[in-house]
CSV table of C-alpha atoms in Angstrom, one decimal:
chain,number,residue,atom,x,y,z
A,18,UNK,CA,-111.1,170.0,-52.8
A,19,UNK,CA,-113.0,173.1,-53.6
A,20,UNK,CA,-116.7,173.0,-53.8
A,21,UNK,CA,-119.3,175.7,-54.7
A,22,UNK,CA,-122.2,176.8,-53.0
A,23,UNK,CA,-125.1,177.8,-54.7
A,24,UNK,CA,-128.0,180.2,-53.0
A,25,UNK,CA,-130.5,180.9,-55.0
A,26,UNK,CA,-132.8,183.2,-54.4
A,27,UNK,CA,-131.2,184.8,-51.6
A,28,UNK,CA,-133.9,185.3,-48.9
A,29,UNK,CA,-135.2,188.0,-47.0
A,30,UNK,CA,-134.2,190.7,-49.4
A,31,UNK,CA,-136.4,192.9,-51.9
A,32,UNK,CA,-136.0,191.4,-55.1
A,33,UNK,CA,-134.1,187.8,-56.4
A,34,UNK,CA,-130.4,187.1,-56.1
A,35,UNK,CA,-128.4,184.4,-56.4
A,36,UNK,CA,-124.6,183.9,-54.0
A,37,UNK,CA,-122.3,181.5,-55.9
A,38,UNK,CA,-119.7,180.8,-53.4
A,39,UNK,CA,-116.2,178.8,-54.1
A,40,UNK,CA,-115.4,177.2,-50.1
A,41,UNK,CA,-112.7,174.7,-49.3
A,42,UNK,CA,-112.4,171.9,-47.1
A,43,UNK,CA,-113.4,173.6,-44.0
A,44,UNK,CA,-116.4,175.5,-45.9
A,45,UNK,CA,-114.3,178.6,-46.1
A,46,UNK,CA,-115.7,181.2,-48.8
A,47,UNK,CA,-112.8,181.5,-51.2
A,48,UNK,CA,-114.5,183.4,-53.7
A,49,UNK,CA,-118.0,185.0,-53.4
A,50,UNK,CA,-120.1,186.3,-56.4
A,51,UNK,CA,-123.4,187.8,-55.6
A,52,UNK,CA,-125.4,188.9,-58.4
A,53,UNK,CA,-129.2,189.9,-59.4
A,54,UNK,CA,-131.5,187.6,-61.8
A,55,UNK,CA,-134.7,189.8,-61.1
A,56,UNK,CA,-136.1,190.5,-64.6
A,57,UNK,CA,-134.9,193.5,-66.8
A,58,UNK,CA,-136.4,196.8,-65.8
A,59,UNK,CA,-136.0,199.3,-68.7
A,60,UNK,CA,-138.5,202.1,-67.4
A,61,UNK,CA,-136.0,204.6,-68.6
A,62,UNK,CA,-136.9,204.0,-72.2
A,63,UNK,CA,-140.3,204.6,-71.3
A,64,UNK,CA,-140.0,208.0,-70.7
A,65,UNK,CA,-138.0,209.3,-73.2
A,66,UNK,CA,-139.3,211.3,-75.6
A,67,UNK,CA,-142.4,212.2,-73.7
A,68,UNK,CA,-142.4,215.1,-71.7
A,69,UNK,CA,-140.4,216.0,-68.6
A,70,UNK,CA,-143.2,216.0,-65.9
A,71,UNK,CA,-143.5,212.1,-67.3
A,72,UNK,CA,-140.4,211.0,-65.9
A,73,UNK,CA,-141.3,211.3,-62.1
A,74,UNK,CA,-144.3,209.4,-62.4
A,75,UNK,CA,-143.1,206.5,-64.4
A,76,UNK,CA,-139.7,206.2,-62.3
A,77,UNK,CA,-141.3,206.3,-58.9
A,78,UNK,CA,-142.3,202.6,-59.9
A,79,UNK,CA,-138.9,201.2,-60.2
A,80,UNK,CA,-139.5,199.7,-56.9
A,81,UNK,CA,-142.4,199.7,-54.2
A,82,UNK,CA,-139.6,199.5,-52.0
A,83,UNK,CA,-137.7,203.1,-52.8
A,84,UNK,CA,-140.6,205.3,-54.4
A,85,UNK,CA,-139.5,208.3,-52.5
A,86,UNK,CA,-135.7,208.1,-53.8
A,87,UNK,CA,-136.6,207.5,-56.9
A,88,UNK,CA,-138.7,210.2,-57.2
A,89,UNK,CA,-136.6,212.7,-55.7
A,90,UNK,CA,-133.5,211.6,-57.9
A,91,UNK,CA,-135.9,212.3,-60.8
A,92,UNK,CA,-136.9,215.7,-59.7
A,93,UNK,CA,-133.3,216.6,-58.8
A,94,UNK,CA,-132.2,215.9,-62.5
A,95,UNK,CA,-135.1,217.2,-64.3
A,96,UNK,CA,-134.4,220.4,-62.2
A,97,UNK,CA,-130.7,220.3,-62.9
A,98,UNK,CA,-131.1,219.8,-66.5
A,99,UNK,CA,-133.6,222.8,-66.4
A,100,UNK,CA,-131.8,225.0,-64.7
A,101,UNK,CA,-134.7,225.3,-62.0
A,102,UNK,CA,-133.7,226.6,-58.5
A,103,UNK,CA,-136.6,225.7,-56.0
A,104,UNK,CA,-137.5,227.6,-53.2
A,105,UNK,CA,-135.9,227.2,-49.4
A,106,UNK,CA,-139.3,225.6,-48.2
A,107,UNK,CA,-139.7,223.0,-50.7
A,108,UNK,CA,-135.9,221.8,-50.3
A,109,UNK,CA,-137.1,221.7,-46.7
A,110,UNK,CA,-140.3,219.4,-47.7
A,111,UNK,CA,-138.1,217.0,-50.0
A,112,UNK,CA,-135.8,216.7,-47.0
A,113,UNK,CA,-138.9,215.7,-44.9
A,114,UNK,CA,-140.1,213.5,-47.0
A,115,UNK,CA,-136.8,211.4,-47.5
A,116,UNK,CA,-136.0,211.7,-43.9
A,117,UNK,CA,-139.2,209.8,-43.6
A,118,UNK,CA,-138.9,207.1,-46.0
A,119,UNK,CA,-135.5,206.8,-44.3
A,120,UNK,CA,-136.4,205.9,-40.8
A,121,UNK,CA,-139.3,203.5,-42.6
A,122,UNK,CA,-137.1,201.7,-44.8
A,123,UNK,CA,-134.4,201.1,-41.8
A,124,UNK,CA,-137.4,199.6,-39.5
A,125,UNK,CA,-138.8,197.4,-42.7
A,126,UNK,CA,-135.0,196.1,-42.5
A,127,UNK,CA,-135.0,195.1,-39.2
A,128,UNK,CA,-138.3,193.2,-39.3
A,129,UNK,CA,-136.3,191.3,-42.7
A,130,UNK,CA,-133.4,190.5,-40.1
A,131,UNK,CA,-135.7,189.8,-36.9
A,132,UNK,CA,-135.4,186.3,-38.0
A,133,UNK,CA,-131.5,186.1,-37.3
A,134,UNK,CA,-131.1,188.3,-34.0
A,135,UNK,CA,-134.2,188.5,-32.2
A,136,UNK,CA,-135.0,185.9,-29.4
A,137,UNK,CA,-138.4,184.6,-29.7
A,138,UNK,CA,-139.3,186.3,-26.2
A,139,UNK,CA,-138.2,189.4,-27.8
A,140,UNK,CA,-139.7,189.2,-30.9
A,141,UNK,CA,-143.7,190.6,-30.6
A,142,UNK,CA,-141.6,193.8,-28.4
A,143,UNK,CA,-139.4,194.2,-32.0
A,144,UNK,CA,-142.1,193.3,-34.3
A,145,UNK,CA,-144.6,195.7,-32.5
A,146,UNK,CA,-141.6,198.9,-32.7
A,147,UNK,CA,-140.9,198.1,-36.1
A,148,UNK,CA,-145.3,198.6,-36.5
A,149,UNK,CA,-145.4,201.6,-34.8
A,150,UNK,CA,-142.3,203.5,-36.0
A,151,UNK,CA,-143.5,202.7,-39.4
A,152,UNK,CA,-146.9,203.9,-38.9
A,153,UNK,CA,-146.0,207.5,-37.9
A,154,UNK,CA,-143.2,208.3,-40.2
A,155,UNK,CA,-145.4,206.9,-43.2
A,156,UNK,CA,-148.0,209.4,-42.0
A,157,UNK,CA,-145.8,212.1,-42.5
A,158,UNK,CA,-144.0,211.1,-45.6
A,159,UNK,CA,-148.3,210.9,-46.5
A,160,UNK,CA,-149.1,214.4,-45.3
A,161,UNK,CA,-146.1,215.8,-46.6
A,162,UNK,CA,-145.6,214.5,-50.3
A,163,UNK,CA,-149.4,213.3,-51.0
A,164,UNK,CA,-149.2,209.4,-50.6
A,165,UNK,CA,-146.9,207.1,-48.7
A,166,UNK,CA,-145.8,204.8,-51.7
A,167,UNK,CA,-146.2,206.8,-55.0
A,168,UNK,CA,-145.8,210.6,-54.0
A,169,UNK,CA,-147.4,212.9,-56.1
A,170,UNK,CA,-146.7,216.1,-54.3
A,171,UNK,CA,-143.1,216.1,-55.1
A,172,UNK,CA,-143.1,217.9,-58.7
A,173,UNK,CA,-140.5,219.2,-61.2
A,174,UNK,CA,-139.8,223.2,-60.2
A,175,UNK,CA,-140.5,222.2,-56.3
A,176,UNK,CA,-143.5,220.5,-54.4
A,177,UNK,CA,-147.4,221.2,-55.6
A,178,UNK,CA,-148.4,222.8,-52.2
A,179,UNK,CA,-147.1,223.7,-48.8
A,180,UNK,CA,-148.8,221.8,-45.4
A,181,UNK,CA,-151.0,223.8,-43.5
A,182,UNK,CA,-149.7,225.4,-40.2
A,183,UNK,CA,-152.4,222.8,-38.5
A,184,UNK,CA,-150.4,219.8,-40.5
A,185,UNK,CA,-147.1,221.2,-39.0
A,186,UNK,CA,-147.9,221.3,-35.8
A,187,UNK,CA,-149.6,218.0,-35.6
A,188,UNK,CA,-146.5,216.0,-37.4
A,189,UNK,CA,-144.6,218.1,-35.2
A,190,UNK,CA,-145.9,216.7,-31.6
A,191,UNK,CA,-146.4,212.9,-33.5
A,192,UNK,CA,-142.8,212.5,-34.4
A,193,UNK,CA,-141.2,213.9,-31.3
A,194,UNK,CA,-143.3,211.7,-29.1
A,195,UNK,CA,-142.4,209.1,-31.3
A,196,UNK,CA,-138.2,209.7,-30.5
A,197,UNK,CA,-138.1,207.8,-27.3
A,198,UNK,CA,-139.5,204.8,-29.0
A,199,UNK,CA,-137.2,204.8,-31.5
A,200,UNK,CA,-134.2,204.7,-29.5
A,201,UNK,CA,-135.6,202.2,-27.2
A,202,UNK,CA,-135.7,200.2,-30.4
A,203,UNK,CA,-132.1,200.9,-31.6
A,204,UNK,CA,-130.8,200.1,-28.6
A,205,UNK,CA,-132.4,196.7,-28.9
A,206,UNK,CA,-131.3,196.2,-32.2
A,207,UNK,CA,-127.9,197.3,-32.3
A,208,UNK,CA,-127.7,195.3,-28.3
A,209,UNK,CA,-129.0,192.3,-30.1
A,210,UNK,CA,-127.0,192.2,-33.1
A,211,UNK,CA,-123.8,192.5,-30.6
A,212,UNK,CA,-125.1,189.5,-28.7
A,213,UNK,CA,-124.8,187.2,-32.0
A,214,UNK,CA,-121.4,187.0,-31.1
A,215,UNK,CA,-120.5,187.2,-35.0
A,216,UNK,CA,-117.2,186.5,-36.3
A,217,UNK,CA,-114.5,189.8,-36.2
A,218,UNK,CA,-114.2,191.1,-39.8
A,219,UNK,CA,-117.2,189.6,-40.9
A,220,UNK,CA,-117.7,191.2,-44.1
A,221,UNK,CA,-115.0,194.2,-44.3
A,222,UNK,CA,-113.8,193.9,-47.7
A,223,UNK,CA,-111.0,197.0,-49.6
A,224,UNK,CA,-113.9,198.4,-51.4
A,225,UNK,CA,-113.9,202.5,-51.0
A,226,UNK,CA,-117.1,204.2,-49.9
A,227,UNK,CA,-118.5,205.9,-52.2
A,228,UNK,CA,-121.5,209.1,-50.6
A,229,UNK,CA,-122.7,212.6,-51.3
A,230,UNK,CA,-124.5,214.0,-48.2
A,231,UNK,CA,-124.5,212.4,-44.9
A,232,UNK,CA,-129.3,212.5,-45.2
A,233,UNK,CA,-130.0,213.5,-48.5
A,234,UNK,CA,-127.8,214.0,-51.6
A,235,UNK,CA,-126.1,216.6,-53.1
A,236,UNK,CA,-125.5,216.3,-57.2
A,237,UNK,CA,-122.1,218.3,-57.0
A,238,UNK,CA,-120.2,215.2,-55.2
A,239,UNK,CA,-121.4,212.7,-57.6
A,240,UNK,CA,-118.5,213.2,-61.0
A,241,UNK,CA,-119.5,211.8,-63.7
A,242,UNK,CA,-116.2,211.6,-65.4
A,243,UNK,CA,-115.6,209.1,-62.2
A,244,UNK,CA,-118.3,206.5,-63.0
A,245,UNK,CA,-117.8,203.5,-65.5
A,246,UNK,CA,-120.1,200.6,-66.1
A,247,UNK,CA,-118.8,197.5,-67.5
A,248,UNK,CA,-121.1,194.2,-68.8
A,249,UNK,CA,-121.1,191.6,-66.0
A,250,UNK,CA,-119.6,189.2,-68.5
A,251,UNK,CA,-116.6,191.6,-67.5
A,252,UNK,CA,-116.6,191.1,-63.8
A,253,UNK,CA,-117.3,187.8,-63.3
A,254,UNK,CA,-114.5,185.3,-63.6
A,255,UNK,CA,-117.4,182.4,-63.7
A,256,UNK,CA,-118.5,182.7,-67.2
A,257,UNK,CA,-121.6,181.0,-66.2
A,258,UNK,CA,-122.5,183.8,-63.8
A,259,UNK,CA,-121.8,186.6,-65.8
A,260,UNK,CA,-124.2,185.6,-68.3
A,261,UNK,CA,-127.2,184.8,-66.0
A,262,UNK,CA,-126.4,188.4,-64.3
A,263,UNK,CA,-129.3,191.1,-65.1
A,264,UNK,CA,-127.3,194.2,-64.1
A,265,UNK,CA,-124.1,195.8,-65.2
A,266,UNK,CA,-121.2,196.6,-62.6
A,267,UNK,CA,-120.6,200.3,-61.6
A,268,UNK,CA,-117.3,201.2,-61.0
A,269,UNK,CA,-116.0,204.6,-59.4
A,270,UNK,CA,-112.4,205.5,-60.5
A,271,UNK,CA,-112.5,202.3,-61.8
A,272,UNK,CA,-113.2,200.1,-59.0
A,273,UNK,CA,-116.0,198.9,-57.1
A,274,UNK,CA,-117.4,200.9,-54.4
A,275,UNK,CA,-119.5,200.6,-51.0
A,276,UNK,CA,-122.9,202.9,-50.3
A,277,UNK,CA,-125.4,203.3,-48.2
A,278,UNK,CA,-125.5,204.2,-44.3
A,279,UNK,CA,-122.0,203.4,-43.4
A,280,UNK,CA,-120.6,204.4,-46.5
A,281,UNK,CA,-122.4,207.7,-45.6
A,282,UNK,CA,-121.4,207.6,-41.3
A,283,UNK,CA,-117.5,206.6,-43.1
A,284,UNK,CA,-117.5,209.9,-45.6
A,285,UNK,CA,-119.5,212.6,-43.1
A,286,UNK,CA,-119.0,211.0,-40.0
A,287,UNK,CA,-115.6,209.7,-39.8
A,288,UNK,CA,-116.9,206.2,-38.3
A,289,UNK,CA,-114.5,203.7,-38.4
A,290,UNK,CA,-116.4,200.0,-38.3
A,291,UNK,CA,-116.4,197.7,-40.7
A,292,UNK,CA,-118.2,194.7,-42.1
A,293,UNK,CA,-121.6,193.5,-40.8
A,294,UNK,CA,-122.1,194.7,-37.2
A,295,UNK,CA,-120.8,198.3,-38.6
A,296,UNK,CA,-123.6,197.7,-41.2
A,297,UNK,CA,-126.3,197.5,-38.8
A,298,UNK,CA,-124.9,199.6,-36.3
A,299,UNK,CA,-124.7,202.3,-38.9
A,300,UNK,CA,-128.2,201.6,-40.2
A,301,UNK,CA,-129.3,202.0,-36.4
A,302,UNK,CA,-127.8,205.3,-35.9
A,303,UNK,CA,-129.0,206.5,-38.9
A,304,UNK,CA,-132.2,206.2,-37.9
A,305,UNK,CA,-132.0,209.0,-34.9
A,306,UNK,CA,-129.9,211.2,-37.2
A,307,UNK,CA,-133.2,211.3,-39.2
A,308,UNK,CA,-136.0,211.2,-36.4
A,309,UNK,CA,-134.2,214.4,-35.5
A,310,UNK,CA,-134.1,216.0,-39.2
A,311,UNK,CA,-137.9,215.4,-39.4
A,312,UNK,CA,-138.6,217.1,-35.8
A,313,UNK,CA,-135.6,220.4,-37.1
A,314,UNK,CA,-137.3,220.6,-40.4
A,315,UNK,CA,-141.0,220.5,-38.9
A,316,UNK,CA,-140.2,223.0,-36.1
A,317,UNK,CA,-138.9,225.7,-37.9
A,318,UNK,CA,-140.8,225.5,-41.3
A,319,UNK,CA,-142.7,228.6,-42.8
A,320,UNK,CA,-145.5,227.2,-43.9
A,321,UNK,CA,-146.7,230.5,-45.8
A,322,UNK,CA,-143.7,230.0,-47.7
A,323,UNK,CA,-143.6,229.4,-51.9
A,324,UNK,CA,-142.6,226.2,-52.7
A,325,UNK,CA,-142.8,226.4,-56.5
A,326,UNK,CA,-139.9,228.0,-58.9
A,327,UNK,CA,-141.0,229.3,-62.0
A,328,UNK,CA,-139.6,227.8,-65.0
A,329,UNK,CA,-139.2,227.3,-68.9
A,330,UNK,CA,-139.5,223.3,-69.6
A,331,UNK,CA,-138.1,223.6,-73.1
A,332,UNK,CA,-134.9,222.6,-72.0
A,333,UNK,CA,-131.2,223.6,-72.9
A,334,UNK,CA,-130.3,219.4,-73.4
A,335,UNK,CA,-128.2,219.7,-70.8
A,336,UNK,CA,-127.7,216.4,-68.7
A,337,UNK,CA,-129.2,217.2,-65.5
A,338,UNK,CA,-127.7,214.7,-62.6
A,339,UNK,CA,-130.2,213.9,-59.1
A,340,UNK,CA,-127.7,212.7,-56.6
A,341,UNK,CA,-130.3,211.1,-53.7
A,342,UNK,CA,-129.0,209.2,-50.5
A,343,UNK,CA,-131.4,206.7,-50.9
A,344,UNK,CA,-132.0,204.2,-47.5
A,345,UNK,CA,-129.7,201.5,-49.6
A,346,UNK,CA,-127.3,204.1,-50.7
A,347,UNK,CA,-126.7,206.7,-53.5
A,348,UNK,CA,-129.5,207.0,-56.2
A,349,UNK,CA,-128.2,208.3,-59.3
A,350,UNK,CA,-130.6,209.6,-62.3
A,351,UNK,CA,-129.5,211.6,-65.1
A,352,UNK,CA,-132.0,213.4,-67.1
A,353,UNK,CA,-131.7,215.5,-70.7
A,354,UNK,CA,-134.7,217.4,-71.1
A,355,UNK,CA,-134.6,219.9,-75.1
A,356,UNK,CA,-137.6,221.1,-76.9
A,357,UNK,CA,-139.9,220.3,-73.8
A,358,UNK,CA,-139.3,216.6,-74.3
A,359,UNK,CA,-137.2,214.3,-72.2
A,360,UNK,CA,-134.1,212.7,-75.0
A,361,UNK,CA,-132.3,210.6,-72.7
A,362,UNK,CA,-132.9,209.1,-69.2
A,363,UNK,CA,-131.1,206.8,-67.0
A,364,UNK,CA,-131.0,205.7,-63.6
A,365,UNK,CA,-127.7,204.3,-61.2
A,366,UNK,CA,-129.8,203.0,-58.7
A,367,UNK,CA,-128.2,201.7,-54.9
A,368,UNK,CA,-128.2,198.4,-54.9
A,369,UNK,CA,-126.4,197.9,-58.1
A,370,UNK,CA,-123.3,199.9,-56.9
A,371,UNK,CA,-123.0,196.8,-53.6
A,372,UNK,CA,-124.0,194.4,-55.8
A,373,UNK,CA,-120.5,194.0,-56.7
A,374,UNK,CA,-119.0,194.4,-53.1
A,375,UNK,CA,-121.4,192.3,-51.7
A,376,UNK,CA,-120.0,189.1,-52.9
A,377,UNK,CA,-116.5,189.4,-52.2
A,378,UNK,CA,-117.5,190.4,-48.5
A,379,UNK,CA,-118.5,187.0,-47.5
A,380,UNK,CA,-114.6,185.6,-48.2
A,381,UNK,CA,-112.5,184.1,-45.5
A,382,UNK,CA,-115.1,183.4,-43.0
A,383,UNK,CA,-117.6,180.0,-43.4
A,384,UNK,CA,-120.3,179.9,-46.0
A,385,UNK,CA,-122.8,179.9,-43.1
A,386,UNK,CA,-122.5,183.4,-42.7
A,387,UNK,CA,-122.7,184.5,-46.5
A,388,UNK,CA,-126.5,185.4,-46.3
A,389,UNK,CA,-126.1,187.6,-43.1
A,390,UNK,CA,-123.5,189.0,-45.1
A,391,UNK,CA,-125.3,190.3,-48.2
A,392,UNK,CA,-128.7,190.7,-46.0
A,393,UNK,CA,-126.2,193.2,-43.6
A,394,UNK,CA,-126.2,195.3,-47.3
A,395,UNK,CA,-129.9,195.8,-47.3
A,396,UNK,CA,-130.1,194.9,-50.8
A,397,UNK,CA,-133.0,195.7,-53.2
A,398,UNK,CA,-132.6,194.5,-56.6
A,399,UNK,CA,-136.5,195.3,-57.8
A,400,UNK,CA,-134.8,198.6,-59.4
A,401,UNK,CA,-131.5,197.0,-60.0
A,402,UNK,CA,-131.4,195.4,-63.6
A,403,UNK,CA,-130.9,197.2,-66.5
A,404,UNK,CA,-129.6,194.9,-69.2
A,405,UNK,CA,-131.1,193.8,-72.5
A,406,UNK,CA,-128.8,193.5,-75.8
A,407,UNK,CA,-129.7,194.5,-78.5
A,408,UNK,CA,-128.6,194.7,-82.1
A,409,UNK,CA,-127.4,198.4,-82.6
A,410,UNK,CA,-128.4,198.0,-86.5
A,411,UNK,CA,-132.3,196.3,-86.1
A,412,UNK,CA,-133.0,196.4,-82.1
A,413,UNK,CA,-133.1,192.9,-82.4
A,414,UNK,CA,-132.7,191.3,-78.9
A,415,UNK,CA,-129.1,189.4,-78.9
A,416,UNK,CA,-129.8,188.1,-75.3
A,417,UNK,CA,-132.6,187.1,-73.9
A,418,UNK,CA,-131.6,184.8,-71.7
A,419,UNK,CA,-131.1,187.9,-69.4
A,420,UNK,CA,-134.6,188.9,-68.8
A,421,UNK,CA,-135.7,185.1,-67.7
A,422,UNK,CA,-135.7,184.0,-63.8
């Protein structure tokens, strides 16, 4: 006799979810549906018409979680849509900055899934890497970009200033005396995480992997012309679930797709693992890749460089696209900027392209496992809703239910 299991909220995540999960008589997922039920978000309406230099701003607090994604994506398209081509020093400071974020957002995740790998005698050792790691690479992202959670360095045409020669060489020394400890803590991560003993094929699924730079993002391997976006009323098969569902389904060449690290180790790398200890491994790894971008980019930066493009915002409406690797996976904005205002704004954020994936990945193996499965995806739905429905006629709101927890 099937049965259905039912967690909701989903813990240990940023932002509410709910796993609906179909098992059999041995408690064997037969059908998994994850979806979001965090409240609709709708900051893209907010900035259009108003102009471009509003966007950033407003965008960055999508999530308190990915500021420095977001605000980068925003940037990139606003630039794009422009026609603005910044200068070789600020590309370098953006790169910092994300680099940054990255390696702070990976250790956040690992205090989230302390709970599930790390030994109690183990735990103030984990707890006190995850502090320290976060500490340094917060200062820089700080120094670099003008705060750690809203940065308002990071402007339309480039960054507002250079750092001083002094600020480089400090950050410098800082993060590559931090490097040691952050191996010594991947290796006790990813050594931990292989203890656990977790089932083979845990959470490999047929989805394709979907990335555009193996640390940053690069607008000219996201195609437009590739993405859909369907209702979830669409996607789900429980009609029940697809109308309590606050974010529509992104599909790439019609199907749904996998981002994030190992999505990005799978397209630049050529790593082969799957499911959740590839997750985490991946994650890990991704971590030095960027501890070592942030020492490269701080050693051999001019800082007497420009790091400001000159530029005309009256716009050409073209659609400008910001393709950002994100921690959780590819950020998408797309921005159309004529007659100085911004006329259309819109935001694919990470999250909602696993969200998705991210059920069918706990099938075949027991419901037990399903929240190490979708907590393996890093998920982060504060920035992934974006559904109201409205009457095209009136604006009147068709569906409310939507925007209620």
């Amino acid at each position: 006799m099937s049965e259905k299991i039912v967690i909701s909220p989903t813990s240990r995540q940023e932002g509410h979810a709910e796993l609906v999960m179909d098992v059999d008589d041995e408690g064997i997922v037969t059908k998994g549906r994850y979806f979001s039920i965090t409240p609709v978000r709708g900051l893209e309406k907010i900035v259009t018409g108003k102009v471009p230099e509003t966007a950033p701003v407003i965008v960055q607090r999508i999530c308190g979680v990915c500021p420095i994604p977001h605000t980068l994506a925003s940037v990139e398209a606003i630039d794009d849509s422009l026609g603005i081509e910044i200068p070789k020093a600020a590309r370098q400071l953006r790169e910092l900055t994300l680099a940054a974020h990255t390696v702070n957002s990976h250790a956040i995740h690992h205090f989230l899934i302390a709970a599930d790998f790390v030994p109690e005698n183990l735990m103030a050792t984990a707890i006190n890497s995850v502090s320290e790691i976060r500490k340094t690479v917060q200062y820089v992202v700080d120094m670099v970009a003008g705060e750690g959670i809203h940065p308002s360095d990071v402007r339309i045409g480039g960054m507002a200033s250079n750092i001083s020669e002094l600020a480089r060489k400090r950050l410098y020394a800082r993060t590559k005396a931090l490097i040691p400890k952050v191996d010594a803590h991947i290796d006790l991560i990813v050594g931990l995480v292989a203890d656990k003993d977790l089932p083979a094929g845990l959470g490999v699924t047929n989805a394709p992997t979907l990335a555009t730079h193996h640390t940053y993002g690069d607008r000219t391997k996201f195609d437009l012309d590739r993405f859909t976006e369907i209702m979830p009323e669409t996607w789900y098969d429980d009609p029940e679930v697809g109308k309590r569902a606050c974010s529509t389904i992104p599909l790439y060449d019609g199907r749904n797709v996998e981002v994030g690290p190992r999505a990005r180790a799978a397209v630049f790398g050529g790593y082969s693992g799957e499911g959740v200890v590839a997750q985490h491994v991946a994650r890990a790894m991704e971590m030095k890749t960027n501890m070592s971008k942030i020492v490269d980019i701080l050693g051999e930066l001019d800082t007497s460089a420009p790091v400001m493009a000159d530029y005309d915002v009256t716009g050409t409406n073209k659609l400008g696209i910001g393709a950002i690797e994100g921690p959780r996976g590819m950020d998408v904005h797309m921005a159309q900027i004529a007659d100085g205002k911004t006329q259309f704004y819109s935001c694919l954020v990470p999250t909602t392209w696993n969200i998705p994936t991210m059920g069918p990945a706990t099938e075949g193996f027991h419901h037990e496992f399903g929240p190490h499965v979708i907590r393996a995806y890093d998920p982060c739905l504060s920035c992934a809703t974006h559904v109201i429905v409205v009457d095209d006629d009136d604006r009147s709101v068709l569906k409310n239910e939507m925007v209620r927890i």
